[in-house]
Amino acid sequence: MNFKKLVENLGLNDDEFLEVMEIFIRTTASDLDRLQSAIVVGDTRQTAEAAHAIKGAAGNLGFNEIYEMAKALEEKARENSLEGAAKSAKTIRKKYEEIADKFR
Amino acid sequence: MEGKQNPTLLIVDDSPLSVALLEKMLRKEGYAVITARDGPQARKLAFEAKPDLIILDIMMPGEDGFKVIGHLKKNARTASIPVIFLTGRDDLNAKVAGFDLGAVDYITKPFHGPEVLARVRLHLKLSLATNSLIASQASKLKQLKEAQTSMLTEPDDLPRAHFSVYYSSLLEAGGDFYDVFPISDEMFGYFVVDVSGHNIATSYITAAVKALLKQNCTPIYGPTESMRMINDVLVEILPEGMYLTACYAKLNRRKKLLSIVNAGHPPVVYLPKDGEARLIEQVGDVLGIFNEVYYEQHDIRVSPGDRFLIYSDGLIEKPPLKKVWCECLPELLKACFHVRDIPIRSLAPELARLMRDERYQVNDDVVVVGVEV
């Protein structure tokens, strides 16, 4: 994860980047909650939407692991499959916590 | 930009992160930014604040970007505001659909800062240029139309091509045109084009395509090759977001062979002298968007007296009824039955007259080219 390059790419200064990170941490936390409860109740549409939101946010900030996992999860959910979804969601949350810890 | 100091941009995205990123990038460049989280809010803001440009996410829960742009384009107050779509990197379908609905460009997620800024700047400039052109140069546009019309081949210019034509252009510079040209002594080419969108850029494309036809529709190349080569050039020269549908028919009178290639255009109607009219349905990519294109060539053995028709979708679409062209084809075949015995000279105008529905205002260009073997 090369934050310096990322910040440059987006044309933001450090303060702005921290502000954006704060939004990422906040919205992704709630998207993850939404994702995991959707999986528990077997709601594929909600699962896809939550995964889509996480994918977009992670992609924009260059968190590629989360992006790829969320993307796969979204695609499967759109095909009405939640196979392995709970496990992927858990891994995404773990990756997310690692990033969030660095910025807290 | 109506006397405002800085251009105002409306950003519409359900993701707060996307909104924040775009907002920060664009504010830095001095733009005024307003934001909306969903479709209804976006439409309300667009109407009230009349921004200079809208950046619109496609994938939003509830009312998605396609629906939003549909509403915006229908409302006179917001119809001319350029819209740039936000799409996923690989979503080609969304990109094409976006252009069809009137978007001027797209930005892919994840964002790349300089790219976002460049596209916004470009479309603000284009929109400003177009607006001032339209406002102050109406007379120039008129000249343009005259020039464009003078480029069209009339049946009397080329009597041996045995065709008739109906051409009606809605705006000063039309989005449809056709060309008929000799390829060799016994071969003629018939080409009908529909340019997506109506704007000032369309007119130079008419001239460009005419030149391309001359270069590429020669005895050496088959129609499929000609179409491919024309596509390759158009991909380079068309402004992003603009594309053409076209149909090219090559008639070899000596061999009695008709070859047709279709690039996303409504199907040719073939009217055998003694037989039922039928549609020549073909697959083929539109021109000017894709580097790799596929065309299917349809060859027909023809006899003297057979006729065929190439036309633009304006002939058969009925927007007020929300009918797209494929639904109106049976009606067209019926109309062809009525005109089967009239002289070729009157074929195209008569068919256009039959297909016109007096109840609705025509709101597209119409081209009909009728040919007799």
XYZ file of C-alpha atoms in Angstrom:
477
model
C 0.000 0.000 0.000
C 1.696 3.136 -1.186
C -0.180 6.028 0.391
C 2.084 8.676 -0.986
C 1.478 7.641 -4.566
C -2.211 7.326 -3.911
C -2.521 10.786 -2.462
C -0.625 12.162 -5.431
C -2.829 10.315 -7.863
C -5.921 11.865 -6.362
C -4.323 15.258 -6.091
C -5.060 15.644 -2.387
C -2.956 17.083 0.397
C -2.377 15.210 3.665
C -5.223 16.833 5.570
C -7.632 16.158 2.800
C -6.493 12.587 2.574
C -7.055 12.079 6.300
C -10.507 13.516 5.930
C -11.292 11.109 3.114
C -9.858 8.208 5.128
C -12.127 9.141 7.974
C -15.105 8.877 5.612
C -13.834 5.536 4.365
C -13.489 4.175 7.889
C -16.923 5.391 8.921
C -18.918 4.369 5.826
C -17.173 1.043 5.348
C -17.869 0.114 8.980
C -21.567 0.582 8.407
C -21.440 -1.071 4.973
C -19.729 -4.078 6.569
C -22.462 -4.308 9.201
C -25.052 -4.124 6.449
C -23.192 -6.760 4.434
C -22.856 -9.223 7.272
C -26.443 -8.961 8.402
C -27.664 -9.308 4.803
C -25.638 -12.512 4.485
C -27.047 -13.837 7.759
C -30.629 -13.377 6.569
C -29.772 -14.557 3.044
C -30.684 -11.284 1.324
C -28.671 -11.404 -1.920
C -29.764 -7.986 -3.161
C -28.670 -6.208 0.009
C -25.483 -8.263 0.007
C -24.679 -7.144 -3.541
C -25.441 -3.510 -2.767
C -23.329 -3.454 0.388
C -20.469 -5.252 -1.384
C -20.768 -2.751 -4.234
C -20.447 0.158 -1.815
C -17.398 -1.378 -0.139
C -15.849 -2.197 -3.518
C -16.262 1.391 -4.743
C -14.801 2.976 -1.627
C -11.859 0.568 -1.418
C -11.170 0.885 -5.122
C -11.050 4.632 -4.971
C -8.510 4.557 -2.194
C -6.449 1.801 -3.747
C -7.181 -0.885 -1.162
C -6.936 -3.558 -3.789
C -7.364 -6.638 -1.620
C -10.645 -5.383 -0.233
C -11.664 -4.192 -3.690
C -11.108 -7.620 -5.274
C -12.833 -9.515 -2.487
C -15.831 -7.198 -2.432
C -16.042 -7.362 -6.204
C -16.140 -11.164 -6.194
C -18.718 -11.111 -3.433
C -20.902 -8.643 -5.325
C -20.740 -10.653 -8.540
C -21.706 -13.872 -6.765
C -24.533 -12.192 -4.888
C -25.917 -10.791 -8.134
C -26.059 -14.380 -9.350
C -27.990 -15.208 -6.191
C -25.197 -17.132 -4.565
C -24.060 -16.535 -1.007
C -21.717 -19.505 -1.008
C -18.646 -18.642 1.019
C -19.997 -15.127 1.489
C -19.831 -15.152 5.277
C -16.195 -16.159 5.167
C -15.274 -13.506 2.581
C -17.093 -10.851 4.560
C -15.111 -11.837 7.618
C -11.832 -11.564 5.695
C -12.851 -8.175 4.329
C -13.591 -6.996 7.847
C -10.211 -8.204 9.025
C -8.414 -6.313 6.235
C -10.543 -3.300 6.987
C -9.652 -3.395 10.693
C -5.957 -3.509 9.805
C -6.279 -0.333 7.755
C -8.544 1.397 10.247
C -6.106 0.648 13.108
C -3.347 2.552 11.333
C -5.451 5.680 11.158
C -7.074 5.653 14.580
C -22.237 29.672 -17.500
C -24.582 32.626 -17.479
C -22.545 35.307 -15.812
C -21.596 33.170 -12.866
C -17.990 33.516 -11.830
C -17.072 29.888 -11.527
C -18.718 26.971 -13.227
C -20.997 24.985 -10.936
C -20.753 21.219 -10.973
C -23.332 18.824 -9.596
C -21.937 15.535 -8.292
C -24.400 12.690 -7.843
C -23.290 9.501 -6.131
C -24.687 7.396 -3.305
C -21.169 6.748 -2.029
C -20.094 9.499 0.400
C -16.476 8.659 -0.310
C -16.807 9.171 -4.048
C -18.613 12.433 -3.473
C -15.939 13.632 -1.040
C -13.087 12.729 -3.379
C -14.606 14.388 -6.412
C -15.691 17.398 -4.430
C -12.207 17.965 -3.057
C -10.516 17.493 -6.416
C -12.859 19.858 -8.181
C -13.117 22.564 -5.541
C -9.362 22.851 -5.655
C -9.623 23.784 -9.303
C -11.984 26.596 -8.405
C -15.267 24.997 -9.354
C -18.353 25.521 -7.247
C -19.620 22.083 -6.249
C -23.051 20.913 -5.178
C -23.794 17.306 -4.339
C -26.677 14.874 -4.242
C -26.891 11.383 -2.789
C -29.719 9.996 -4.911
C -31.729 10.458 -8.085
C -34.676 12.551 -6.915
C -32.392 14.932 -5.033
C -30.168 15.203 -8.108
C -33.073 16.120 -10.363
C -34.311 18.724 -7.924
C -30.877 20.336 -7.636
C -30.278 20.211 -11.373
C -33.542 21.991 -11.969
C -33.075 24.621 -9.276
C -29.372 25.376 -9.561
C -28.946 24.655 -13.260
C -25.310 23.531 -12.902
C -22.908 23.813 -15.825
C -22.086 20.136 -15.736
C -23.313 17.027 -13.942
C -21.238 14.060 -12.844
C -23.660 11.195 -12.373
C -23.122 7.750 -10.900
C -24.932 4.960 -12.740
C -25.205 2.348 -10.000
C -27.358 3.872 -7.315
C -30.039 2.109 -5.301
C -33.561 3.217 -6.177
C -33.451 5.613 -9.100
C -30.276 4.777 -11.026
C -28.211 7.080 -13.221
C -29.950 5.968 -16.416
C -33.320 7.016 -15.047
C -31.952 10.308 -13.795
C -30.442 11.286 -17.144
C -33.681 10.277 -18.862
C -35.566 12.783 -16.718
C -32.945 15.475 -17.189
C -32.961 15.148 -20.975
C -36.744 15.347 -21.081
C -36.872 18.617 -19.208
C -36.084 21.659 -21.337
C -34.415 23.429 -18.416
C -31.914 20.657 -17.814
C -31.704 18.998 -21.239
C -28.613 20.835 -22.415
C -26.521 20.370 -19.277
C -23.666 18.021 -20.169
C -23.690 14.827 -18.120
C -20.617 12.709 -17.433
C -21.326 9.223 -16.169
C -19.414 7.393 -13.467
C -19.021 3.721 -14.316
C -17.016 0.699 -13.309
C -13.824 0.141 -15.232
C -15.077 -2.805 -17.279
C -18.691 -1.957 -17.738
C -18.843 -1.504 -21.510
C -22.611 -1.953 -21.676
C -23.162 0.867 -19.235
C -20.849 3.123 -21.216
C -22.671 2.558 -24.480
C -26.091 2.820 -22.852
C -25.001 6.074 -21.215
C -24.086 7.616 -24.545
C -27.353 6.464 -26.013
C -29.180 8.370 -23.319
C -27.273 11.555 -24.009
C -24.236 11.461 -21.717
C -21.231 13.284 -23.163
C -18.561 11.175 -21.515
C -17.804 8.796 -18.720
C -15.281 8.574 -15.910
C -14.291 5.177 -14.618
C -13.964 4.242 -10.999
C -11.552 4.143 -9.265
C -10.874 7.771 -10.076
C -7.676 9.078 -11.473
C -7.430 12.730 -10.473
C -5.895 14.289 -13.586
C -8.276 12.348 -15.820
C -11.326 13.593 -13.930
C -10.144 17.175 -14.184
C -9.283 16.892 -17.860
C -12.681 15.489 -18.773
C -14.554 18.063 -16.751
C -12.552 20.881 -18.289
C -13.018 19.546 -21.793
C -16.778 19.228 -21.528
C -17.223 22.603 -19.904
C -15.302 24.106 -22.783
C -17.244 22.163 -25.377
C -20.529 23.076 -23.819
C -19.570 26.715 -23.632
C -18.430 26.651 -27.234
C -21.586 24.911 -28.386
C -23.829 27.308 -26.516
C -22.168 30.385 -27.896
C -22.160 28.901 -31.360
C -25.816 28.144 -31.209
C -26.604 31.551 -29.805
C -24.568 33.654 -32.166
C -24.008 31.667 -35.278
C -27.391 30.504 -36.415
C -26.721 31.883 -39.837
C -23.511 29.934 -40.107
C -25.442 26.805 -39.230
C -27.790 27.557 -42.035
C -24.914 27.766 -44.453
C -23.706 24.514 -43.064
C -26.988 22.889 -43.848
C -26.835 24.187 -47.365
C -23.327 22.836 -47.719
C -24.402 19.522 -46.297
C -27.393 19.267 -48.583
C -25.267 20.092 -51.579
C -23.095 17.102 -50.724
C -26.033 14.742 -51.132
C -26.255 12.867 -54.409
C -29.594 13.361 -56.174
C -31.148 10.639 -58.332
C -30.699 12.882 -61.377
C -26.967 13.177 -60.709
C -26.569 9.441 -61.114
C -29.444 8.064 -63.202
C -27.768 4.713 -63.748
C -27.909 4.024 -60.023
C -31.724 3.768 -60.295
C -32.619 5.085 -56.911
C -35.008 7.443 -55.243
C -34.533 9.243 -52.026
C -36.417 10.997 -49.269
C -34.363 13.196 -46.973
C -35.677 15.330 -44.162
C -33.358 16.873 -41.665
C -34.759 18.192 -38.453
C -32.096 20.588 -37.326
C -29.904 22.987 -39.167
C -27.159 20.435 -39.334
C -28.610 16.981 -39.793
C -27.651 13.802 -38.002
C -28.572 11.517 -40.901
C -27.236 11.383 -44.394
C -26.751 9.085 -47.317
C -24.541 8.692 -50.310
C -24.866 6.898 -53.610
C -21.738 6.435 -55.674
C -20.400 4.431 -58.593
C -17.771 1.854 -57.629
C -17.122 0.712 -61.162
C -19.122 0.677 -64.412
C -21.527 -1.955 -63.232
C -21.263 -1.501 -59.489
C -22.910 1.066 -57.259
C -22.650 1.687 -53.571
C -25.564 2.881 -51.421
C -24.784 4.102 -47.942
C -27.056 5.433 -45.189
C -25.691 6.817 -41.930
C -27.251 7.947 -38.681
C -24.972 9.983 -36.422
C -25.742 9.724 -32.720
C -26.839 13.012 -31.271
C -27.445 16.296 -33.002
C -24.848 18.911 -32.677
C -22.438 21.051 -34.529
C -19.885 18.261 -34.705
C -22.242 16.158 -36.803
C -21.754 18.329 -39.829
C -18.044 17.806 -40.198
C -18.635 14.096 -39.808
C -20.836 14.135 -42.888
C -17.944 15.441 -44.930
C -15.494 13.058 -43.278
C -17.623 9.989 -43.950
C -18.162 11.058 -47.511
C -14.410 11.207 -47.982
C -13.997 7.832 -46.273
C -16.537 6.236 -48.584
C -14.616 7.477 -51.558
C -11.372 6.039 -50.242
C -12.650 2.746 -48.954
C -15.578 1.688 -51.098
C -13.646 0.576 -54.155
C -13.804 -2.549 -56.301
C -10.827 -3.957 -54.395
C -12.566 -4.181 -51.051
C -15.606 -6.163 -50.080
C -18.297 -4.296 -48.145
C -17.225 -5.877 -44.861
C -13.660 -4.694 -45.357
C -14.829 -1.218 -46.328
C -16.966 -0.991 -43.215
C -14.080 -2.130 -41.012
C -11.695 0.386 -42.494
C -14.207 3.184 -42.100
C -14.669 2.141 -38.481
C -10.931 2.190 -37.839
C -10.679 5.805 -38.948
C -13.839 6.893 -37.168
C -12.584 5.436 -33.893
C -9.709 7.879 -34.203
C -11.555 10.990 -35.316
C -14.945 10.932 -33.598
C -15.273 12.830 -30.338
C -15.584 10.403 -27.500
C -19.157 9.317 -27.007
C -20.187 9.816 -30.576
C -20.903 6.911 -32.859
C -22.612 6.113 -36.131
C -24.956 3.428 -37.289
C -24.749 2.686 -40.971
C -25.814 0.367 -43.706
C -23.841 -0.222 -46.865
C -25.218 -2.011 -49.890
C -23.089 -2.810 -52.897
C -24.954 -3.764 -56.026
C -23.165 -5.523 -58.849
C -25.533 -5.212 -61.791
C -23.573 -7.483 -64.072
C -23.298 -10.334 -61.589
C -26.784 -9.532 -60.227
C -25.374 -9.663 -56.755
C -26.399 -7.486 -53.849
C -24.086 -7.468 -50.802
C -25.179 -5.784 -47.614
C -23.321 -4.926 -44.436
C -25.081 -3.481 -41.462
C -23.456 -1.561 -38.600
C -26.120 -1.372 -35.916
C -28.617 0.071 -38.380
C -32.261 -0.976 -38.933
C -32.516 -3.937 -41.361
C -32.679 -3.456 -45.127
C -36.009 -4.300 -46.736
C -35.687 -6.490 -49.806
C -38.630 -6.410 -52.219
C -38.305 -9.123 -54.870
C -40.272 -8.337 -58.044
C -42.408 -11.425 -57.604
C -42.442 -12.211 -53.953
C -42.942 -11.120 -50.405
C -41.009 -8.204 -48.945
C -38.557 -9.355 -46.323
C -36.150 -7.905 -43.818
C -32.446 -8.580 -44.070
C -31.569 -8.886 -40.401
C -27.858 -8.782 -39.713
C -25.528 -8.344 -36.826
C -22.819 -5.718 -36.826
C -21.189 -3.274 -34.425
C -21.842 0.456 -34.564
C -19.087 2.577 -36.098
C -16.591 4.685 -34.236
C -16.512 3.149 -30.747
C -14.804 -0.227 -30.807
C -11.376 -1.102 -32.071
C -12.423 -4.649 -32.769
C -15.591 -4.874 -34.802
C -17.594 -7.687 -36.314
C -19.722 -7.463 -39.460
C -21.771 -10.052 -41.217
C -22.153 -9.783 -44.971
C -25.400 -10.826 -46.578
C -25.346 -11.668 -50.293
C -28.493 -11.894 -52.373
C -28.872 -13.017 -55.964
C -31.148 -10.393 -57.452
C -33.218 -10.140 -60.642
C -34.106 -7.063 -62.681
C -37.044 -5.258 -61.110
C -36.153 -6.287 -57.548
C -35.966 -3.399 -55.135
C -34.432 -2.733 -51.792
C -34.733 -0.023 -49.203
C -32.235 1.435 -46.802
C -33.541 3.923 -44.281
C -32.788 5.538 -40.944
C -34.609 4.757 -37.714
C -36.457 8.092 -37.976
C -38.696 6.439 -40.565
C -40.041 3.824 -38.216
C -39.663 5.143 -34.698
C -42.609 6.531 -32.818
C -41.111 8.083 -29.684
C -44.434 9.383 -28.312
C -45.663 5.792 -28.306
C -42.369 4.664 -26.798
C -41.980 2.298 -29.691
C -38.464 1.459 -30.714
C -37.746 0.616 -34.287
C -37.910 -3.130 -34.077
C -41.545 -2.917 -32.993
C -42.517 -0.859 -36.023
C -41.036 -3.141 -38.668
C -44.284 -5.017 -39.450
C -45.858 -1.677 -40.218
C -43.005 -0.890 -42.579
C -43.432 -4.184 -44.436
C -47.117 -3.396 -44.828
C -46.291 0.029 -46.257
C -43.824 -1.610 -48.657
C -46.625 -3.783 -49.941
C -48.631 -0.673 -50.825
C -45.811 0.917 -52.785
C -44.652 -2.165 -54.663
C -46.086 -1.057 -58.005
C -45.311 2.635 -58.009
C -42.415 3.907 -60.147
C -39.022 3.824 -58.455
C -38.755 7.613 -58.649
C -41.642 8.048 -56.206
C -40.857 5.057 -54.014
C -38.906 6.703 -51.208
C -41.068 9.846 -50.787
C -44.259 7.825 -50.943
C -43.034 5.376 -48.335
C -42.007 8.215 -46.053
C -45.469 9.699 -46.473
C -47.169 6.408 -45.603
C -45.057 5.913 -42.516
C -45.568 9.413 -41.211
C -48.089 9.580 -38.460
C -49.850 12.929 -38.536
C -50.712 12.680 -34.877
C -47.145 13.039 -33.756
C -44.561 15.593 -34.428
C -41.582 14.162 -36.220
C -38.594 14.473 -33.962
C -35.813 12.747 -35.799
C -34.163 13.017 -39.166
C -35.526 10.699 -41.811
C -33.658 9.202 -44.736
C -35.092 6.655 -47.150
C -33.134 5.358 -50.111
C -34.995 3.045 -52.510
C -33.116 1.192 -55.237
C -34.264 -0.825 -58.218
C -32.091 -3.451 -59.864
